[in-house]
Coordinates of C-alpha atoms in Angstrom, one line a residue:
Chain W
M5 CA 128.0 123.4 88.6
A6 CA 127.7 124.7 85.0
Q7 CA 127.9 122.0 82.3
T8 CA 130.1 122.4 79.4
A9 CA 129.1 120.9 76.0
I10 CA 131.5 118.0 75.0
Q11 CA 132.9 118.1 71.5
T12 CA 132.5 115.0 69.4
P13 CA 135.8 113.2 69.7
G14 CA 138.1 113.7 66.8
V15 CA 136.1 116.6 65.4
L16 CA 137.4 120.0 64.9
P17 CA 135.0 122.7 66.0
A18 CA 133.3 125.4 64.0
S19 CA 134.9 125.1 60.5
S20 CA 132.1 124.8 58.0
C21 CA 132.3 122.1 55.3
T22 CA 130.1 120.5 52.7
A23 CA 129.6 116.8 52.1
L24 CA 127.8 114.6 49.6
D25 CA 124.6 112.7 50.0
P26 CA 125.3 109.0 50.3
L27 CA 121.9 107.6 49.3
G28 CA 120.9 105.7 46.2
A29 CA 118.2 107.0 43.9
P30 CA 114.8 105.3 44.1
V31 CA 113.8 103.5 40.9
Q32 CA 110.2 103.2 39.9
S33 CA 110.2 99.7 38.5
K34 CA 106.9 98.3 39.8
Q35 CA 103.6 98.1 38.0
F36 CA 100.9 99.2 40.3
L37 CA 97.4 97.7 40.1
S38 CA 94.2 98.9 41.6
M39 CA 92.5 96.8 44.2
A40 CA 89.8 94.4 43.1
P41 CA 86.2 95.3 43.9
R42 CA 84.9 93.9 47.1
L43 CA 82.1 91.3 47.4
D44 CA 78.7 91.9 49.0
S45 CA 79.2 88.8 51.2
L46 CA 81.0 85.5 51.1
Q47 CA 77.6 83.6 51.0
G48 CA 77.8 81.1 48.2
K49 CA 81.2 82.3 47.1
T50 CA 84.5 80.5 46.5
V51 CA 87.4 81.7 48.6
Y52 CA 90.9 80.5 47.9
L53 CA 93.2 80.2 50.9
V54 CA 96.8 80.4 49.7
D55 CA 99.7 79.3 51.9
V56 CA 102.7 81.2 50.6
G57 CA 105.2 78.8 52.1
F58 CA 106.4 79.9 55.5
A59 CA 106.0 77.2 58.1
G60 CA 102.8 77.2 60.1
G61 CA 100.9 79.0 57.4
Y62 CA 99.2 76.0 56.0
E63 CA 98.0 74.7 59.3
F64 CA 96.7 78.2 60.3
L65 CA 94.8 78.4 57.0
E66 CA 93.3 75.0 57.7
E67 CA 91.8 76.5 60.9
V68 CA 90.6 79.5 58.8
R69 CA 88.9 77.0 56.5
G70 CA 87.3 75.3 59.5
W71 CA 86.0 78.6 60.8
L72 CA 84.5 79.4 57.4
G73 CA 82.9 76.0 57.3
R74 CA 81.3 76.5 60.7
N75 CA 80.3 80.1 60.3
I76 CA 79.6 80.5 56.5
P77 CA 78.8 77.0 55.4
S78 CA 77.6 78.2 51.9
A79 CA 81.1 79.5 51.2
R80 CA 83.5 77.1 49.5
A81 CA 87.0 77.4 50.8
V82 CA 89.8 76.0 48.7
L83 CA 93.1 75.6 50.4
K84 CA 96.3 75.7 48.3
H85 CA 100.0 75.6 48.7
K86 CA 101.6 78.3 46.5
P87 CA 103.9 76.4 44.1
G88 CA 107.6 77.1 44.5
N89 CA 108.9 79.1 47.4
M90 CA 107.5 82.3 48.8
F91 CA 109.7 84.5 46.6
M92 CA 108.7 83.0 43.3
D93 CA 106.0 84.1 40.9
A94 CA 103.1 81.6 40.4
P95 CA 101.3 82.7 37.2
D96 CA 99.4 79.4 36.9
L97 CA 97.9 79.8 40.3
W98 CA 97.1 83.5 39.8
A99 CA 95.3 82.5 36.6
E100 CA 93.4 79.7 38.4
I101 CA 92.3 82.1 41.1
K102 CA 91.1 84.7 38.6
D103 CA 89.1 81.9 36.9
Q104 CA 87.8 80.0 39.8
A105 CA 87.7 82.2 42.9
N106 CA 85.6 85.1 44.1
A107 CA 88.1 86.1 46.8
V108 CA 91.5 85.1 48.1
I109 CA 93.2 85.1 51.4
F110 CA 97.0 84.8 51.5
G111 CA 98.4 83.3 54.6
V112 CA 101.9 84.2 55.7
G113 CA 103.2 81.9 58.4
G114 CA 106.4 81.8 60.3
Chain I
M3 CA 98.5 98.0 44.8
Q4 CA 97.5 98.4 48.4
L5 CA 96.5 95.4 50.4
R6 CA 94.3 94.8 53.4
F7 CA 96.1 93.0 56.2
S8 CA 95.1 91.3 59.4
F9 CA 97.3 89.7 62.0
P10 CA 97.0 86.7 64.3
P11 CA 99.3 86.5 67.3
Y12 CA 102.8 85.6 66.2
P13 CA 104.4 83.1 65.6
V14 CA 102.0 80.6 64.2
V15 CA 104.7 78.0 63.5
G16 CA 104.9 75.2 66.0
M17 CA 101.6 76.0 67.6
T18 CA 99.1 73.3 68.5
R19 CA 95.8 73.1 66.6
A20 CA 93.9 74.2 69.6
R21 CA 96.1 77.3 69.9
L22 CA 95.7 78.0 66.2
R23 CA 92.0 77.8 66.5
E24 CA 92.2 80.2 69.4
Y25 CA 94.1 82.6 67.2
V26 CA 91.5 82.3 64.4
E27 CA 88.6 82.8 66.8
G28 CA 90.4 85.5 68.8
P29 CA 91.4 89.1 68.2
D30 CA 93.9 90.7 65.9
P31 CA 96.5 91.7 68.5
I32 CA 97.3 94.9 66.5
T33 CA 93.8 96.3 66.3
G34 CA 92.0 94.3 69.0
A35 CA 89.2 93.5 66.6
P36 CA 88.0 89.9 66.1
L37 CA 90.4 88.5 63.5
M38 CA 87.8 86.7 61.3
R39 CA 85.5 89.7 61.4
E40 CA 88.4 91.8 60.2
I41 CA 89.2 89.4 57.4
L42 CA 85.5 89.2 56.3
D43 CA 85.4 93.0 56.3
A44 CA 88.6 93.1 54.2
L45 CA 86.8 91.0 51.6
T46 CA 83.4 92.6 51.7
K47 CA 83.7 96.3 52.8
P48 CA 83.6 98.6 49.8
L49 CA 86.9 100.1 48.7
T50 CA 87.7 103.6 50.1
N51 CA 88.4 106.4 47.7
D52 CA 92.1 106.0 48.4
E53 CA 92.1 102.3 47.8
M54 CA 90.4 102.8 44.4
K55 CA 93.1 105.2 43.2
L56 CA 95.7 103.7 40.9
V57 CA 98.5 105.4 42.7
A58 CA 102.0 104.2 43.0
R59 CA 104.1 105.2 46.0
A60 CA 105.4 108.6 45.0
V61 CA 109.0 108.6 43.9
P62 CA 110.7 111.3 45.9
S63 CA 112.2 114.1 44.0
P64 CA 115.9 113.7 43.1
R65 CA 118.0 114.4 46.1
S66 CA 120.5 117.2 46.1
R67 CA 124.0 115.9 45.4
L68 CA 125.3 118.1 48.3
L69 CA 124.0 118.2 51.8
P70 CA 123.6 121.5 53.5
S71 CA 126.9 122.8 54.8
G72 CA 127.7 122.7 58.4
T73 CA 130.4 122.2 60.9
E74 CA 132.1 118.8 61.0
A75 CA 130.2 118.0 64.2
D76 CA 126.9 119.0 62.6
L77 CA 127.6 116.8 59.6
H78 CA 128.7 113.8 61.7
R79 CA 125.5 114.2 63.6
L80 CA 123.5 114.5 60.4
Y81 CA 124.9 111.2 59.0
L82 CA 124.5 109.4 62.3
E83 CA 121.0 110.6 63.1
N84 CA 119.7 109.9 59.6
G85 CA 120.9 106.2 59.8
W86 CA 123.5 106.6 57.0
T87 CA 126.3 105.0 59.1
D88 CA 127.0 101.7 60.9
G89 CA 127.1 103.6 64.2
L90 CA 130.9 104.0 64.1
P91 CA 132.6 107.3 63.2
I92 CA 132.9 107.9 59.5
I93 CA 135.1 110.0 57.2
L94 CA 133.0 112.8 56.0
P95 CA 132.6 112.5 52.2
T96 CA 133.6 116.1 51.2
E97 CA 133.8 117.0 47.6
E98 CA 137.6 116.9 47.8
R99 CA 137.7 113.5 49.3
V100 CA 135.1 112.0 46.9
A101 CA 137.0 113.5 44.0
E102 CA 140.2 111.8 45.3
M103 CA 138.4 108.5 45.6
L104 CA 137.1 108.8 42.0
S105 CA 140.7 109.0 40.9
G106 CA 140.8 105.3 41.9
T107 CA 139.0 104.3 38.7
S108 CA 138.7 105.3 35.1
H109 CA 135.0 105.0 35.1
P110 CA 133.1 108.4 35.0
P111 CA 131.4 109.5 38.2
E112 CA 127.9 109.5 36.6
E113 CA 128.2 106.0 35.3
V114 CA 125.4 103.8 36.8
V115 CA 127.0 100.8 38.6
G116 CA 123.7 99.1 39.4
Q117 CA 120.6 98.9 41.5
M118 CA 120.2 97.4 44.9
A119 CA 117.5 96.6 47.4
V120 CA 117.8 94.9 50.8
A121 CA 114.1 93.8 50.6
H122 CA 113.4 91.0 48.2
R123 CA 111.1 92.3 45.5
G124 CA 111.3 95.6 47.2
E125 CA 111.9 99.0 45.6
F126 CA 115.3 99.3 44.0
F127 CA 117.8 102.1 44.3
A128 CA 120.2 103.1 41.6
Y129 CA 123.7 104.2 42.2
T130 CA 126.5 105.7 40.3
V131 CA 130.3 105.4 40.5
E132 CA 130.2 108.7 42.5
K133 CA 127.7 107.3 45.0
V134 CA 129.9 104.2 45.6
A135 CA 132.8 106.7 46.1
V136 CA 130.9 108.6 48.7
N137 CA 130.3 105.4 50.7
A138 CA 133.9 104.3 50.2
V139 CA 135.1 107.5 51.7
M140 CA 132.8 107.2 54.6
A141 CA 134.2 103.7 55.2
G142 CA 137.7 105.1 55.4
A143 CA 138.9 103.6 52.2
R144 CA 141.6 105.0 50.0
P145 CA 141.6 105.2 46.2
E146 CA 143.7 102.0 45.9
H147 CA 140.7 100.1 47.4
F148 CA 138.1 101.6 45.1
P149 CA 138.3 99.0 42.3
V150 CA 137.5 96.3 44.8
I151 CA 134.6 98.3 46.3
L152 CA 133.2 99.0 42.8
A153 CA 133.4 95.3 42.0
I154 CA 131.4 94.5 45.1
A155 CA 128.9 97.2 44.2
S156 CA 128.7 95.8 40.7
T157 CA 127.3 92.5 42.0
R158 CA 124.2 94.5 43.1
H159 CA 124.0 92.2 46.2
P160 CA 123.5 93.8 49.6
A161 CA 125.7 92.4 52.3
F162 CA 122.7 91.5 54.4
P163 CA 119.4 91.3 52.5
S164 CA 116.3 91.8 54.5
S165 CA 115.0 88.7 56.3
T166 CA 113.8 88.0 59.8
T167 CA 116.5 85.3 59.8
S168 CA 119.5 87.8 60.0
F169 CA 121.8 87.1 57.0
A170 CA 125.5 87.4 57.0
G171 CA 127.8 88.0 54.0
M172 CA 131.4 87.4 53.1
A173 CA 133.7 88.9 50.5
V174 CA 136.9 87.1 49.4
V175 CA 139.4 88.6 47.1
N176 CA 141.6 86.6 44.7
G177 CA 144.4 87.6 42.3
P178 CA 147.3 90.1 42.3
I179 CA 145.4 93.0 43.8
R180 CA 145.5 91.3 47.1
H181 CA 149.2 92.2 47.4
E182 CA 148.9 95.5 45.5
I183 CA 146.6 96.9 48.2
G184 CA 148.1 95.0 51.1
M185 CA 145.2 92.7 52.0
N186 CA 145.7 90.0 54.6
A187 CA 145.2 86.4 53.6
G188 CA 147.3 85.0 56.4
L189 CA 147.5 85.2 60.1
G190 CA 144.3 86.7 61.6
A191 CA 142.9 87.6 58.1
L192 CA 139.4 87.7 59.5
S193 CA 140.3 89.8 62.5
P194 CA 140.6 93.6 62.7
F195 CA 144.3 93.8 61.9
N196 CA 144.4 94.9 58.2
F197 CA 143.4 98.2 56.8
A198 CA 142.3 97.0 53.3
N199 CA 140.2 94.1 54.7
S200 CA 138.6 96.4 57.2
V201 CA 137.6 99.3 55.0
I202 CA 136.5 97.2 52.0
G203 CA 134.3 95.1 54.2
R204 CA 132.9 98.1 55.9
A205 CA 132.2 99.8 52.6
W206 CA 130.0 96.9 51.6
T207 CA 128.0 97.5 54.8
L208 CA 127.6 101.2 54.2
M209 CA 126.6 100.5 50.6
T210 CA 124.0 98.1 51.8
I211 CA 122.6 100.7 54.2
N212 CA 122.7 103.7 51.8
L213 CA 122.5 102.2 48.3
G214 CA 120.3 99.3 49.2
H215 CA 118.1 101.4 51.5
A216 CA 118.4 99.3 54.7
R217 CA 116.1 100.9 57.2
L218 CA 115.5 99.1 60.4
G219 CA 111.9 98.0 60.9
D220 CA 111.0 99.2 57.4
T221 CA 113.0 97.4 54.8
L222 CA 115.2 95.5 57.3
L223 CA 113.6 93.1 59.7
A224 CA 116.5 90.9 60.9
S225 CA 115.2 89.8 64.3
T226 CA 118.5 89.4 66.2
G227 CA 120.7 91.0 63.6
H228 CA 124.2 89.7 62.9
N229 CA 127.6 91.1 64.0
L230 CA 129.2 89.9 60.8
N231 CA 127.3 92.7 59.1
Y232 CA 129.9 95.2 60.4
N233 CA 132.7 93.8 58.1
N234 CA 131.3 90.9 56.1
M235 CA 134.3 88.6 56.7
C236 CA 136.2 90.6 54.1
C237 CA 139.6 88.9 53.4
A238 CA 141.8 87.5 50.7
E239 CA 142.6 83.9 49.8
N240 CA 146.0 82.7 50.8
E241 CA 146.8 81.4 47.3
E242 CA 150.6 81.2 47.9
K243 CA 150.2 78.8 50.9
S244 CA 147.4 76.8 49.5
V245 CA 148.1 73.4 48.0
W246 CA 145.1 73.6 45.8
E247 CA 144.2 75.9 42.9
P248 CA 142.9 79.4 43.9
F249 CA 139.2 79.8 44.3
H250 CA 138.8 82.0 41.3
V251 CA 140.8 79.7 39.1
Q252 CA 138.5 76.8 40.2
K253 CA 135.6 79.0 39.0
G254 CA 137.1 79.6 35.5
F255 CA 139.1 82.8 36.0
K256 CA 142.8 83.2 35.2
A257 CA 145.2 83.2 38.1
E258 CA 146.4 86.7 37.0
E259 CA 142.9 88.1 37.1
S260 CA 141.7 89.9 40.3
V261 CA 138.2 89.2 41.4
V262 CA 136.0 89.4 44.4
S263 CA 133.6 86.5 45.4
V264 CA 130.6 87.4 47.5
F265 CA 129.0 84.8 49.7
R266 CA 125.8 84.7 51.8
G267 CA 124.6 82.6 54.6
W268 CA 123.9 82.7 58.3
S269 CA 126.2 80.6 60.5
V270 CA 129.8 80.0 61.3
I271 CA 131.3 77.2 63.4
N272 CA 135.0 77.4 64.5
S273 CA 136.6 74.0 64.5
M274 CA 138.4 74.8 67.8
G275 CA 140.5 71.6 67.7
A276 CA 143.4 70.8 65.4
A277 CA 142.6 68.9 62.3
N278 CA 143.5 65.2 62.3
S279 CA 144.6 65.1 65.9
I280 CA 142.2 62.3 66.7
R281 CA 139.8 62.1 63.7
P282 CA 140.3 63.4 60.1
A283 CA 139.2 67.0 59.3
T284 CA 136.7 65.6 56.9
E285 CA 134.9 63.6 59.6
E286 CA 135.0 66.6 62.0
T287 CA 133.5 68.8 59.3
A288 CA 130.8 66.2 58.6
I289 CA 129.9 66.4 62.3
M290 CA 129.7 70.2 62.2
L291 CA 127.6 70.2 59.1
Q292 CA 124.9 68.3 60.9
A293 CA 124.3 71.5 62.8
F294 CA 123.1 73.2 59.7
P295 CA 119.8 72.5 57.8
A296 CA 121.7 71.7 54.6
L297 CA 119.7 74.2 52.6
R298 CA 120.6 73.5 48.9
S299 CA 123.8 71.9 50.1
A300 CA 125.3 75.4 50.9
V301 CA 128.6 75.0 52.6
T302 CA 131.8 77.2 52.5
L303 CA 134.8 76.1 54.5
I304 CA 137.4 78.8 55.3
M305 CA 140.5 76.6 55.9
D306 CA 143.9 77.3 57.2
P307 CA 146.6 76.2 54.7
L308 CA 147.8 73.5 57.2
V309 CA 144.3 71.8 57.0
A310 CA 144.5 71.9 53.2
K311 CA 148.0 70.3 53.3
G312 CA 146.8 67.6 55.6
L313 CA 143.8 66.8 53.4
K314 CA 146.0 66.7 50.3
D315 CA 148.3 64.3 52.1
Q316 CA 145.3 62.1 52.8
G317 CA 144.5 61.9 49.1
F318 CA 142.2 64.8 48.5
A319 CA 143.9 66.1 45.3
T320 CA 141.5 69.0 44.8
K321 CA 139.0 71.1 46.8
Q322 CA 136.2 69.4 44.8
D323 CA 137.4 66.0 46.1
V324 CA 136.8 67.2 49.6
C325 CA 133.4 68.6 48.7
R326 CA 132.4 65.3 47.1
W327 CA 133.5 63.4 50.2
L328 CA 131.5 65.7 52.4
S329 CA 128.5 65.4 50.1
E330 CA 128.5 61.6 50.2
N331 CA 129.4 61.2 53.9
T332 CA 127.5 63.9 55.8
K333 CA 124.3 62.2 56.9
F334 CA 121.5 62.9 59.2
T335 CA 117.9 61.7 59.5
A336 CA 115.1 62.6 57.2
G337 CA 113.3 63.8 60.4
Q338 CA 116.1 66.2 61.2
Y339 CA 116.1 67.5 57.6
W340 CA 112.4 68.1 57.2
G341 CA 112.1 69.4 60.8
A342 CA 114.1 72.5 59.9
D343 CA 111.9 75.5 59.3
V344 CA 114.0 76.8 56.4
I345 CA 113.9 73.4 54.7
Y346 CA 110.1 73.3 55.0
A347 CA 110.0 76.8 53.5
F348 CA 112.2 76.2 50.5
M349 CA 112.3 72.5 49.8
A350 CA 108.9 71.2 50.7
S351 CA 107.4 72.8 47.7
L352 CA 109.9 70.9 45.5
A353 CA 108.9 67.6 47.2
R354 CA 105.3 68.3 46.5
Q355 CA 106.1 68.9 42.9
G356 CA 107.9 65.5 42.7
V357 CA 111.4 66.8 42.4
E358 CA 114.1 64.3 43.2
P359 CA 115.5 63.6 45.7
Y360 CA 113.2 65.7 47.8
A361 CA 110.0 63.9 46.9
P362 CA 111.2 60.5 48.0
W363 CA 113.0 62.0 51.0
R364 CA 109.7 63.5 52.1
K365 CA 108.2 60.0 52.2
L366 CA 110.9 58.4 54.3
P367 CA 110.5 57.4 57.9
K368 CA 111.9 60.1 60.2
E369 CA 114.7 57.9 61.5
T370 CA 116.1 57.1 58.0
L371 CA 119.5 58.5 57.3
I372 CA 119.9 60.7 54.2
A373 CA 122.9 62.5 52.7
P374 CA 121.2 66.0 52.5
Y375 CA 124.3 67.8 51.1
N376 CA 123.5 66.3 47.8
D377 CA 125.0 68.9 45.5
P378 CA 128.8 69.2 46.0
N379 CA 128.8 72.0 43.4
N380 CA 127.3 74.3 46.0
M381 CA 130.1 73.5 48.5
N382 CA 133.2 75.7 48.5
I383 CA 136.6 75.9 50.1
V384 CA 138.6 79.0 50.5
V385 CA 142.1 78.8 52.0
V386 CA 142.8 81.6 54.5
G387 CA 145.1 81.7 57.5
G388 CA 148.5 82.0 58.9
E389 CA 149.5 78.3 59.6
S390 CA 149.6 78.8 63.4
N391 CA 147.3 75.8 63.8
P392 CA 145.4 73.5 61.4
L393 CA 142.0 75.0 62.1
W394 CA 139.0 75.9 59.9
L395 CA 135.7 77.6 59.9
T396 CA 132.6 75.7 58.7
T397 CA 129.8 78.0 57.3
D398 CA 126.5 77.5 55.6
F399 CA 127.4 80.2 53.1
S400 CA 126.7 79.8 49.5
L401 CA 128.6 81.6 46.7
V402 CA 126.4 84.3 45.3
Q403 CA 128.5 85.9 42.6
I404 CA 132.1 86.6 41.4
A405 CA 132.9 90.0 40.0
S406 CA 135.9 91.4 38.1
I407 CA 138.0 93.9 40.0
D408 CA 140.3 94.6 37.0
K409 CA 137.4 96.1 35.1
W410 CA 137.3 98.9 37.6
R411 CA 141.1 99.7 37.7
P412 CA 142.2 103.1 36.6
A413 CA 144.0 103.2 33.2
G414 CA 147.3 104.3 34.6
G415 CA 147.4 101.6 37.3
L416 CA 146.2 101.6 40.9
R417 CA 146.1 105.1 42.4
R418 CA 148.2 104.6 45.6
D419 CA 149.2 107.1 48.2
A420 CA 152.9 108.1 48.1
K421 CA 153.2 106.1 51.3
P422 CA 150.3 103.7 51.4
L423 CA 148.6 103.2 54.7
R424 CA 149.4 99.8 56.1
M425 CA 148.8 98.4 59.6
P426 CA 151.7 96.4 61.2
V427 CA 152.3 93.1 59.5
A428 CA 152.3 90.0 61.6
I429 CA 155.4 89.4 63.6
S430 CA 157.3 86.7 61.9
C431 CA 159.2 83.9 63.5
S432 CA 161.1 83.2 60.4
D433 CA 164.3 84.7 62.0
G434 CA 163.8 82.6 65.1
T435 CA 163.2 85.5 67.4
C436 CA 159.4 85.7 67.2
G437 CA 159.8 89.4 67.6
L438 CA 161.1 89.1 71.1
G439 CA 164.5 90.4 70.2

């Protein structure tokens, strides 16, 4: 049996019309930074492990710290809670990391 | 800035230490590569040429104001398949219909109303009065509703910001415009029986999708989603039946001002049983509030006028009196409080910083009772309902913002249809017949 196309309910066929785009216009408001240069290795380096605040992240990073201690004992792992909640800026911590750390790993739990 | 990511199995919350260690020593489930090897590579492998480029995500060229013309069916398909709708049929925003909607305000079409993003700290999207009008048309609104929709748009808040936790929103209108546009504050105000409530609430949803750029799996990650996102509990306060001052007056506005208050939260509990039948509504509410985590004391009660009358008879002269009572008398254990994931996420950092009362609460034995709704100023009451039963809704919603509607009215008064569209009003028993004739 031949099939007949079904019209969309409530829509008149064939008449051509024009409609407006409903989308907002993207705003370029972010400052973009280049990535930091990479290290040759973690041997003898200080690595900050930063828990951003979602539950489970700190405990997971404790295990990462343990792994680093077992596998790269010359690396110094510093585990930190990010101050404030995960949506807040933490300029003091960022400054500390720039001053004290060679690398940083952010842990997002949940 | 680009970032290098690696993933352990998910979730990590609630896992034993042994399981977490397995995750650390195991593979990234996305790539299959050993997780720690991947992390070490991320820190030590030289940057690629692409990673060294100081390149922002390209801003797309401005979109054409008009879409390519087509049949009605083609255009309906275009909007649906592009994710520009809520899945329900829309009114196509033709030039004529948008122009008609724009007659509902004195503000020029090109005026920028705001910027919105569903993703926190994500990319924002700017929108004009005309863009709001496009979405208002799509929602089925008429020009008389446009000032309310513009007021919601002016808050710049999406109805459901991106979170894996599935937010819900609420929009409550106060002031004379409630009657001017036929909103329902009475019987079934939160149910689909009122044109204005329906289309205004839906317009906020479509604005969130189109102006806030809600894209499932990209900017929007709500794990279960939320069915309140379809209409956002849009209603009006029943100021006439309330024994207390209207919500907007409580917040410093004049009674004759028209405003919309937008709320955000997650959860709604229906009281189901009549207030004061066995125990007072306050005690019943305190029990219900134990089901929420008490995040920043956020509570909004949506209360039938009969409940408000009963509470006033019991000595609660104001809404604030009720909120203070609930703040002081709703208690659960410190263990229950700190055991909530969302409390850990948002309040544990305050405890670590020594902020009262969270720091001392953090040190309490788990079984110690605390009064976690410690800020009655973040507790709200809105009177809504038709007095068919003294019932109420208890939510964990917080007030986000209140916006003026009058600012967006057209100079010559609301632009109403010659015969405004109105759904049937509730059958009244005031004549004793209850509509049974």
